PDB file of C-alpha atoms in Angstrom:
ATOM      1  CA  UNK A   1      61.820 -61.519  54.936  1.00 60.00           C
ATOM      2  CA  UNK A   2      63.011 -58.793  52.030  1.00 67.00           C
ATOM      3  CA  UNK A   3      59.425 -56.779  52.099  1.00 85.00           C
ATOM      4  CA  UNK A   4      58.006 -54.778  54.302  1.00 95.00           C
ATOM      5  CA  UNK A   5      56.230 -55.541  57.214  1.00 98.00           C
ATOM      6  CA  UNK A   6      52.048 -54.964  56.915  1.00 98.00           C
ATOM      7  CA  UNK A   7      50.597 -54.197  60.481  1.00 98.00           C
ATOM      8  CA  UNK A   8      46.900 -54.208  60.690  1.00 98.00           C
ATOM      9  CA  UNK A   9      45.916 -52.031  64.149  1.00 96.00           C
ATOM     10  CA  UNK A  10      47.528 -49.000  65.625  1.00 94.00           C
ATOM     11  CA  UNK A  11      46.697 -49.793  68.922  1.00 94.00           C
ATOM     12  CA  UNK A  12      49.207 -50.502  71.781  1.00 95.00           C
ATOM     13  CA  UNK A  13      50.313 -53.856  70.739  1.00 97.00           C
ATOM     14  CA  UNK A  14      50.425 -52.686  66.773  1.00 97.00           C
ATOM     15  CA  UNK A  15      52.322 -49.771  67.619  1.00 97.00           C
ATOM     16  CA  UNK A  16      55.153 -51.802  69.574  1.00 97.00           C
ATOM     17  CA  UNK A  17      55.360 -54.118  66.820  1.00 98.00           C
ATOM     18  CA  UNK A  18      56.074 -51.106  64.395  1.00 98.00           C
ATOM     19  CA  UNK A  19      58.565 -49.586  66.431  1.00 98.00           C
ATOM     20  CA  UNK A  20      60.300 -52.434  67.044  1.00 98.00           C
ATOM     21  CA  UNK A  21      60.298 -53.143  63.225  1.00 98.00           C
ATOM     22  CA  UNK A  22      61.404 -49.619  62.150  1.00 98.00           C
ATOM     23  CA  UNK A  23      64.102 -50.487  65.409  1.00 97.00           C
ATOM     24  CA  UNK A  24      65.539 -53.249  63.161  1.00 97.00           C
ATOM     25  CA  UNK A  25      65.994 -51.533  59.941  1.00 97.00           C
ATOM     26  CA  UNK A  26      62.070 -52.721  58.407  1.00 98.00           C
ATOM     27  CA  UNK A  27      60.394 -51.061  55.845  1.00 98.00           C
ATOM     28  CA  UNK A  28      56.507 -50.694  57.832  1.00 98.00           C
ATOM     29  CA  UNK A  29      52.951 -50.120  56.526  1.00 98.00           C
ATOM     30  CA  UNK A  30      50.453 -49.236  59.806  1.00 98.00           C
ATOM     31  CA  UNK A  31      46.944 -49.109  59.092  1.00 98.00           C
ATOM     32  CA  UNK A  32      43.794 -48.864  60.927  1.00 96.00           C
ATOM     33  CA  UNK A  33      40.009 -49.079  60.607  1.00 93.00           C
ATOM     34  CA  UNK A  34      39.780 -45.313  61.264  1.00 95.00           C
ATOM     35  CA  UNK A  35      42.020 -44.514  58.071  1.00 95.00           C
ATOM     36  CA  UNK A  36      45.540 -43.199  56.763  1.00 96.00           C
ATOM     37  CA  UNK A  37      45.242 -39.396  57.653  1.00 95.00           C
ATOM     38  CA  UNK A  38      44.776 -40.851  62.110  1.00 97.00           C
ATOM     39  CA  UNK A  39      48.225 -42.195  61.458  1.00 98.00           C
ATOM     40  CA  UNK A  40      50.068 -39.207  61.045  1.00 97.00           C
ATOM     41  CA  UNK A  41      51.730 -39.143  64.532  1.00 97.00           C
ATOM     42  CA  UNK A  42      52.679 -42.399  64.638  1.00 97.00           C
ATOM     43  CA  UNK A  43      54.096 -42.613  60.929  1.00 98.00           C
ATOM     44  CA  UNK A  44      55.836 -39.570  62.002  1.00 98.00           C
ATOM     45  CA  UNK A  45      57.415 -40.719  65.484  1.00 98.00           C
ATOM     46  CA  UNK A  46      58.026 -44.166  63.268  1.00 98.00           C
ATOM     47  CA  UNK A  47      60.233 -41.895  60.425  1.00 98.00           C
ATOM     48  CA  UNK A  48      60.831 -42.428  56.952  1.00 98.00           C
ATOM     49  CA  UNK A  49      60.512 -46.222  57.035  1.00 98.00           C
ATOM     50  CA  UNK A  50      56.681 -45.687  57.813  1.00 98.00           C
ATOM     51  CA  UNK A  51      53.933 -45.089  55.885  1.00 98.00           C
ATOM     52  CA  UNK A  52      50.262 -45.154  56.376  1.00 98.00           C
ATOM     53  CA  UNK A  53      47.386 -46.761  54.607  1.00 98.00           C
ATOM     54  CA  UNK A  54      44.233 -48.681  54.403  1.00 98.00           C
ATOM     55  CA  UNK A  55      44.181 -52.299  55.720  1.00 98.00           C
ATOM     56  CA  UNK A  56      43.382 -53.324  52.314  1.00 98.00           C
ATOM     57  CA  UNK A  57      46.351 -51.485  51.075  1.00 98.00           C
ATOM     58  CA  UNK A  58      48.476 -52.307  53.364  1.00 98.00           C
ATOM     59  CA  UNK A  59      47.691 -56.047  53.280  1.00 98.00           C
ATOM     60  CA  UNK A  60      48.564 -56.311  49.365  1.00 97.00           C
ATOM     61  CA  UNK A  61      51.689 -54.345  50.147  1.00 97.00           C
ATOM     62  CA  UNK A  62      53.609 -57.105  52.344  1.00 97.00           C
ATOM     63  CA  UNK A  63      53.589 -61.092  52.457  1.00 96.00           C
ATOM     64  CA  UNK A  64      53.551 -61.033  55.928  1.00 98.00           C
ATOM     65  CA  UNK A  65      51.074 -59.035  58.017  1.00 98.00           C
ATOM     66  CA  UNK A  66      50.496 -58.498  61.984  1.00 98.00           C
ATOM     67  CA  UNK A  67      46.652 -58.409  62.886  1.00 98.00           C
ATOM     68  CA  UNK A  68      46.955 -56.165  66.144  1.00 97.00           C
ATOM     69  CA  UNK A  69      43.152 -56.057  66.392  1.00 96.00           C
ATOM     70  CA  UNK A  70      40.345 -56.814  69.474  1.00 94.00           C
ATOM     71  CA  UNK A  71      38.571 -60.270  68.705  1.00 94.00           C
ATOM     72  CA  UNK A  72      35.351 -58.877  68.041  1.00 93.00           C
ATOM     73  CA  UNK A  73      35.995 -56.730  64.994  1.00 94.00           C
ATOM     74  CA  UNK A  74      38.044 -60.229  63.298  1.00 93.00           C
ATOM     75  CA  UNK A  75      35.350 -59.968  60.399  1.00 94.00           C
ATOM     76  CA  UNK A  76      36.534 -56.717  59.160  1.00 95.00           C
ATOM     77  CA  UNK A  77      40.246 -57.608  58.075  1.00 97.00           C
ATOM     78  CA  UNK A  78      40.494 -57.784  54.789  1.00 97.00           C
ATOM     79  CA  UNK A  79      40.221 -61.664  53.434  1.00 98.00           C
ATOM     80  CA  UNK A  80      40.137 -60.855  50.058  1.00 98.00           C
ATOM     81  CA  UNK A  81      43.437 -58.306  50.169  1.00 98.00           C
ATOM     82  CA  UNK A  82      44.881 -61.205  53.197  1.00 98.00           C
ATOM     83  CA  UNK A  83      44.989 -63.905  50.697  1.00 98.00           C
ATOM     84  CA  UNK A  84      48.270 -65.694  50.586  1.00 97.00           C
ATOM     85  CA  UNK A  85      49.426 -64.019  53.245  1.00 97.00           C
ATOM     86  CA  UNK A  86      50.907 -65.020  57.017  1.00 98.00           C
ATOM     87  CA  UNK A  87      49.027 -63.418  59.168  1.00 98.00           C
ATOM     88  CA  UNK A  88      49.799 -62.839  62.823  1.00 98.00           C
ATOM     89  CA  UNK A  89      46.829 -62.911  65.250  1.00 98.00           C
ATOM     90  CA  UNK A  90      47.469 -61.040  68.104  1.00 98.00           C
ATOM     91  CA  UNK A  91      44.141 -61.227  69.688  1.00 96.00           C
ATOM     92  CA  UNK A  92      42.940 -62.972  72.972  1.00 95.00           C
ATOM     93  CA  UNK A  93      39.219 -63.671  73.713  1.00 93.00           C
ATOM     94  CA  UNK A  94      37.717 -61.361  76.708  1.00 90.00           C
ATOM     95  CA  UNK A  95      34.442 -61.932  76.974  1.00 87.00           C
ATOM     96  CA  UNK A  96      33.609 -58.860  78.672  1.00 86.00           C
ATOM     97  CA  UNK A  97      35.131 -56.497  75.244  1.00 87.00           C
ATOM     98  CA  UNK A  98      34.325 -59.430  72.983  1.00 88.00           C
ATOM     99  CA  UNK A  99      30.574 -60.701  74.355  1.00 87.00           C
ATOM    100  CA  UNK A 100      30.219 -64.580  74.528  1.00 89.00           C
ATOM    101  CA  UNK A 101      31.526 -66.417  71.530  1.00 85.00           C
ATOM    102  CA  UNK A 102      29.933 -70.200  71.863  1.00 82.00           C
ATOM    103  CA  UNK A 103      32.131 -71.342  69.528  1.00 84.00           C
ATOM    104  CA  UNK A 104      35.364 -70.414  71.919  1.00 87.00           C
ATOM    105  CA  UNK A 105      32.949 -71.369  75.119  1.00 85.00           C
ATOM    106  CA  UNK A 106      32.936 -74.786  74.466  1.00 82.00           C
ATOM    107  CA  UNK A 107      36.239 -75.538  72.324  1.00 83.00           C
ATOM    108  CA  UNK A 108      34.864 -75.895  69.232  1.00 87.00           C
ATOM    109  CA  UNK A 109      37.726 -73.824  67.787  1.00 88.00           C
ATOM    110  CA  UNK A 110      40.248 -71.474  69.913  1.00 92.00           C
ATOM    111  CA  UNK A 111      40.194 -67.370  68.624  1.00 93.00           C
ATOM    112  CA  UNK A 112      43.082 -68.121  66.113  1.00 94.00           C
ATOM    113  CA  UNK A 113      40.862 -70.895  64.712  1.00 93.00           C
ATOM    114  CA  UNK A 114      38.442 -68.209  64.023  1.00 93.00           C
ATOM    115  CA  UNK A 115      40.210 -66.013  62.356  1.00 95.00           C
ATOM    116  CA  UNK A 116      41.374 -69.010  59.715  1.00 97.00           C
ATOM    117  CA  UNK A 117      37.895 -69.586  59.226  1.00 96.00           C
ATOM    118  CA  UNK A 118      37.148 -65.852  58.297  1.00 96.00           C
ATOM    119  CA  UNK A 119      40.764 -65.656  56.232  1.00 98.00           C
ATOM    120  CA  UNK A 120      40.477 -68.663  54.748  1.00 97.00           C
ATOM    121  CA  UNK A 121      43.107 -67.993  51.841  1.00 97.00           C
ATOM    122  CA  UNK A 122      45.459 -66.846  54.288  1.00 98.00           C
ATOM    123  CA  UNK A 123      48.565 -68.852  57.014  1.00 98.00           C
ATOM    124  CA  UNK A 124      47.198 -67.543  60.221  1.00 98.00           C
ATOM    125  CA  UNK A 125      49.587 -67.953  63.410  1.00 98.00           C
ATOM    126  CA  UNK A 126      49.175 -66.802  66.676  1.00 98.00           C
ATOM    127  CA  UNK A 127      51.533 -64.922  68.264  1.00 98.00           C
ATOM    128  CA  UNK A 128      52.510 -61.426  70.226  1.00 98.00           C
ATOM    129  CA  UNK A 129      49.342 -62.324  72.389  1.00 97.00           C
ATOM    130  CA  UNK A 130      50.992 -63.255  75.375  1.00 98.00           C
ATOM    131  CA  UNK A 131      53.109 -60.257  75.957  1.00 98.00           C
ATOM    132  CA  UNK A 132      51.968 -56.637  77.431  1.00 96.00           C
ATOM    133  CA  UNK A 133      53.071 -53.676  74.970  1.00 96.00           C
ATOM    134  CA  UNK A 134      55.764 -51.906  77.171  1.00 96.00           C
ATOM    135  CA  UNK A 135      57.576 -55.227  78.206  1.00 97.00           C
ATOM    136  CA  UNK A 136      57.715 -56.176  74.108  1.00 98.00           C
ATOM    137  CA  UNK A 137      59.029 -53.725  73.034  1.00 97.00           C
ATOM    138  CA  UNK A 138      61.604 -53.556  76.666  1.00 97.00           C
ATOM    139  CA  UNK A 139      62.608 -57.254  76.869  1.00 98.00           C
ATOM    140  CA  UNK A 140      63.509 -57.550  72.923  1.00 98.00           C
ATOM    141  CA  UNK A 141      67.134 -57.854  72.624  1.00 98.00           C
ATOM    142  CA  UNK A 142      69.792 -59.389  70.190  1.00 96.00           C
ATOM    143  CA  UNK A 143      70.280 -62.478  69.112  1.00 95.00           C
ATOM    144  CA  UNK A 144      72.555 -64.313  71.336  1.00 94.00           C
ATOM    145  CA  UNK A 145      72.093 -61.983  74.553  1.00 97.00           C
ATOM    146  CA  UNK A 146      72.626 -64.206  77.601  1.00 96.00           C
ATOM    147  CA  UNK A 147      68.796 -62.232  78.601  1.00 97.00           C
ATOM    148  CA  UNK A 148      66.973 -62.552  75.421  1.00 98.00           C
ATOM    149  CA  UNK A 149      63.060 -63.728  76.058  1.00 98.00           C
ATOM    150  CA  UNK A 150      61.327 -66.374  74.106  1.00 98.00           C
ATOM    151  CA  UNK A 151      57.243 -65.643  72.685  1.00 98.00           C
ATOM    152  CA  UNK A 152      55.300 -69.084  71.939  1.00 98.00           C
ATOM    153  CA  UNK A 153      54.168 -69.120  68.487  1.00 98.00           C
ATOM    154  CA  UNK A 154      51.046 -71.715  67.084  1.00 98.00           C
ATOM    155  CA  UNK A 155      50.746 -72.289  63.310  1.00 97.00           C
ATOM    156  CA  UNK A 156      51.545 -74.597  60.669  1.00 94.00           C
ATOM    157  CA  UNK A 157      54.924 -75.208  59.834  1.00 91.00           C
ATOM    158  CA  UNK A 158      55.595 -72.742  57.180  1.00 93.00           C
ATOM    159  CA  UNK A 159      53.699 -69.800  58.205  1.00 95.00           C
ATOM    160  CA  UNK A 160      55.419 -70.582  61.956  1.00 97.00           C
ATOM    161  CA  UNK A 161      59.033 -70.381  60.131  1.00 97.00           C
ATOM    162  CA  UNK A 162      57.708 -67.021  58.936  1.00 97.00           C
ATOM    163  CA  UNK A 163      56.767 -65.714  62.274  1.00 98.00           C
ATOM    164  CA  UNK A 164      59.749 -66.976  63.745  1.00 98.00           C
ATOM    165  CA  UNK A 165      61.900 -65.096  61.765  1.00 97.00           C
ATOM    166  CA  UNK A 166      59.952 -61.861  62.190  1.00 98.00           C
ATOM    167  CA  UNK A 167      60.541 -62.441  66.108  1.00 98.00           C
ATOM    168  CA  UNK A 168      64.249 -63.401  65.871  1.00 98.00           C
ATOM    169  CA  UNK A 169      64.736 -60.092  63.956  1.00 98.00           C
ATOM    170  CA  UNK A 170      62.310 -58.049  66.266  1.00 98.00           C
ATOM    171  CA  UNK A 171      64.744 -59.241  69.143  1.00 98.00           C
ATOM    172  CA  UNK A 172      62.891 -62.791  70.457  1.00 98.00           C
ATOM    173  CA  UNK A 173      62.991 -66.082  69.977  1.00 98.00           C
ATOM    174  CA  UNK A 174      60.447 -68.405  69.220  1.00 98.00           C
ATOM    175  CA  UNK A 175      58.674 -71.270  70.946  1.00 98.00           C
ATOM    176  CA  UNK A 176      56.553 -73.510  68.545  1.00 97.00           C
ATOM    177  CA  UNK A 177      53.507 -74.420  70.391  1.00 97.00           C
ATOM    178  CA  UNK A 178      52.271 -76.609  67.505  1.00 96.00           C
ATOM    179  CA  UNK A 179      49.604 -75.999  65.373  1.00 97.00           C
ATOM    180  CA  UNK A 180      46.775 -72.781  65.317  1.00 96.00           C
ATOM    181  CA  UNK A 181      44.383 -75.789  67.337  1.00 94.00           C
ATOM    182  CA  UNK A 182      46.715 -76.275  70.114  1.00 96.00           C
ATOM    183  CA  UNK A 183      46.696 -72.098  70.317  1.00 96.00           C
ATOM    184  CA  UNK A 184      44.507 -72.736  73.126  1.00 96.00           C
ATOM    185  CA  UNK A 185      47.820 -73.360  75.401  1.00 97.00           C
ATOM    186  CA  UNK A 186      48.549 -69.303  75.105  1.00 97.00           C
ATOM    187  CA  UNK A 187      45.032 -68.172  75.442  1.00 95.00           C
ATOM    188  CA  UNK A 188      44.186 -65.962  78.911  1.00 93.00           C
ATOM    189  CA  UNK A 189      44.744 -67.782  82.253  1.00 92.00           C
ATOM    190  CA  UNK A 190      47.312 -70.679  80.908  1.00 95.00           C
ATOM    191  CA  UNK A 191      51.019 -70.047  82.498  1.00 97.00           C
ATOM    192  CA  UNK A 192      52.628 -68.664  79.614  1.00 98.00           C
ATOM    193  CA  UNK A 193      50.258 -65.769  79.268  1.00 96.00           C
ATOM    194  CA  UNK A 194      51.720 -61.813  80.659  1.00 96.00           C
ATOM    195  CA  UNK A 195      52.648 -63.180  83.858  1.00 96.00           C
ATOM    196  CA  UNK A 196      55.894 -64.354  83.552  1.00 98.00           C
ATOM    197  CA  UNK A 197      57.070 -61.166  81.848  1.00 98.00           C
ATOM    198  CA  UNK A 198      55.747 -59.155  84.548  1.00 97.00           C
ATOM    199  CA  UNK A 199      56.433 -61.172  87.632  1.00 93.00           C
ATOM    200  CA  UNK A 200      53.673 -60.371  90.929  1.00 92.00           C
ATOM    201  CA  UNK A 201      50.660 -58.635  88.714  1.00 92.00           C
ATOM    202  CA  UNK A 202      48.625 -56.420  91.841  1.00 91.00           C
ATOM    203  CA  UNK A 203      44.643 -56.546  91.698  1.00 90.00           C
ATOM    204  CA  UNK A 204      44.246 -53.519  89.568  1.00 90.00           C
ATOM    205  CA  UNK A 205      41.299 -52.692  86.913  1.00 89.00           C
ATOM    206  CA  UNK A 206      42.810 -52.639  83.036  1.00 87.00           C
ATOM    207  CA  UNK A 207      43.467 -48.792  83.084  1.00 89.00           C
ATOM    208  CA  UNK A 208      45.682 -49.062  86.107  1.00 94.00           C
ATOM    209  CA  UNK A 209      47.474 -52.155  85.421  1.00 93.00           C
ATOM    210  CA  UNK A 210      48.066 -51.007  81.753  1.00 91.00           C
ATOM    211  CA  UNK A 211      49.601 -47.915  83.738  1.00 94.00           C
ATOM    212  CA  UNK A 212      51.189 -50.396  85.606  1.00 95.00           C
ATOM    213  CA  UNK A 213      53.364 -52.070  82.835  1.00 95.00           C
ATOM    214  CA  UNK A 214      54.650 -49.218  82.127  1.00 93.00           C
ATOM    215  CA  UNK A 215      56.562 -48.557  84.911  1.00 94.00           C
ATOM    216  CA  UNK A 216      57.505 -52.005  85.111  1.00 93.00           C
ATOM    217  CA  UNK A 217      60.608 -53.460  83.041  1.00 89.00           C
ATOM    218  CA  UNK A 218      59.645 -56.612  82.722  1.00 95.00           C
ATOM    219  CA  UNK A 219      61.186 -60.105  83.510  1.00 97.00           C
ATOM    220  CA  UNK A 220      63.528 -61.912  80.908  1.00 98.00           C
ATOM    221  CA  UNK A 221      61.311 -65.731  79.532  1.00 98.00           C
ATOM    222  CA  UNK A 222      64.167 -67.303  78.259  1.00 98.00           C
ATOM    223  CA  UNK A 223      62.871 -70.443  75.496  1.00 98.00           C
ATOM    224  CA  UNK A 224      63.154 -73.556  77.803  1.00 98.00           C
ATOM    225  CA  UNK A 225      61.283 -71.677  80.306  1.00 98.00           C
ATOM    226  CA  UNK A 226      58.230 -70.842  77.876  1.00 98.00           C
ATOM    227  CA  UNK A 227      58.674 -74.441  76.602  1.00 98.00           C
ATOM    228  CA  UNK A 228      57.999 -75.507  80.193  1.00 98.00           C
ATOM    229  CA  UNK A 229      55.269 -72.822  80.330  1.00 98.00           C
ATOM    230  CA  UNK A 230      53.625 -74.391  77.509  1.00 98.00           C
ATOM    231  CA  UNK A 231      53.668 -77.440  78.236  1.00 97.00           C
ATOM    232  CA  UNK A 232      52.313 -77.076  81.696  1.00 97.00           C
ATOM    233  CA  UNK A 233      48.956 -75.430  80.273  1.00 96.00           C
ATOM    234  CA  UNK A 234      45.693 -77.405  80.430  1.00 93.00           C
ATOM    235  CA  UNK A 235      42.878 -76.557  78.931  1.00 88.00           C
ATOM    236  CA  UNK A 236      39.433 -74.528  80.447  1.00 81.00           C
ATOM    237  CA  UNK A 237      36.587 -73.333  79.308  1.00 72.00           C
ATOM    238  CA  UNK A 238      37.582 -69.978  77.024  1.00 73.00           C
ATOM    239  CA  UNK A 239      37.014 -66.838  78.642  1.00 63.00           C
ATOM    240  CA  UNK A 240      37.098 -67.621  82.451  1.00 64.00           C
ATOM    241  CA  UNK A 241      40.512 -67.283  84.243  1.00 51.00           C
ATOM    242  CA  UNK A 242      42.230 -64.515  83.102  1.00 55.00           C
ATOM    243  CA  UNK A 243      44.063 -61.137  83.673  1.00 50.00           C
ATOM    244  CA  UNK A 244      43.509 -57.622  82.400  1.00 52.00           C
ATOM    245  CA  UNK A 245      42.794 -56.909  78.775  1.00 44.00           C
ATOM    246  CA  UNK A 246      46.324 -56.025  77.471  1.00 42.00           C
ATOM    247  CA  UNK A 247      45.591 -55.144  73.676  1.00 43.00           C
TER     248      UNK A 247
END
């Protein structure tokens, strides 16, 4: 990709995926639902490759666009501004932020799915969901590295190019799961979901295993072994086995 990079959420997950952008010589446009003037810090830490704007603004201002946002709010990304866009989807269902979807519940669609329906002139993939913020931004390395990590991916086929390029050059490789419908296989609870970047998780609450991470570098996942990962998943009902909220 020769345009900047369009990320949608400042939170933990957003933020990683900005730094690590800036980190490999991207121009970056951060945005968030609480407007341009809470992003000073971070447009500042992020340096003169950064700037700050609406999500509107910053949709129309890149081709490709990370949606670092919790499930719930999906509605409020811009569809209108999103159109013809690829649009990451970081987000995992938790019932307990999200409340029960029945749609998810019974897998009628997986969270991905609805987020196409609600950006339906976008490419929506899913991906960055399935890695904690600290070990993203700790495991990337370069291409080639004998201990680079592998993220799984679920789109079509041209949006999931797009996406895999924006991982290679963030410092992964990518692991097509197939399309956004089979997204369920990376969802909360399957085996390639946070635990085998972080090796033996302890029974913590979400504050103190977020706290956690962060003192924790992180295992190398390298492609066969997420391919494995993937394939092993089968699916449950959405929102039951799962580990601490991590976005």
């Amino acid at each position: 990709m020769s345009g900047p990079l369009a990320v949608i959420g400042s939170g933990m997950i957003g933020s990683a995926v900005a730094r690590l952008a800036v980190a490999a010589g991207m121009d970056v446009v951060v945005s968030n639902s609480r407007g341009p003037g809470t992003l000073a810090g971070l447009v500042a830490e992020l340096g003169p490759r950064a700037r700050a704007a609406t999500p509107a603004e910053a949709a129309r201002a890149a081709d490709l666009v990370v949606a670092a946002i919790p499930l719930h709010v999906y509605g409020r990304l811009p569809a209108e501004a999103l159109a013809g866009r690829t649009v990451l989807d970081t987000a995992n269902y938790y019932p307990e932020r999200d409340g029960r979807l029945a749609e998810l519940e019974t897998g009628e669609l997986t969270s991905s799915a609805l987020a196409q329906r609600h950006l339906a002139g976008s490419r929506v993939v899913k991906a960055f969901n399935t890695i904690t913020p600290h070990q993203l931004g700790a495991l990337a390395r370069p291409a080639g590295a004998p201990d680079r990590s592998a993220l799984p991916i679920a789109g079509d086929d041209a949006a999931s190019a797009e996406a895999a390029g924006l991982l290679d050059r963030l410092g992964f490789d990518a692991v097509r799961v197939g399309p956004l419908a089979e997204s369920w296989r990376i969802e909360p609870g399957t085996p390639a979901y946070i635990r085998p970047y972080l090796g033996d998780i302890p029974a913590l609450d979400v504050a103190d295993f977020l706290a956690w991470t962060y003192r924790t570098p992180g295992l190398a996942v390298p492609a066969e072994q997420v391919r494995k990962l993937v394939a092993a998943a089968v699916r449950q009902a959405a929102g039951e086995a799962r580990l601490p909220s991590a976005s």
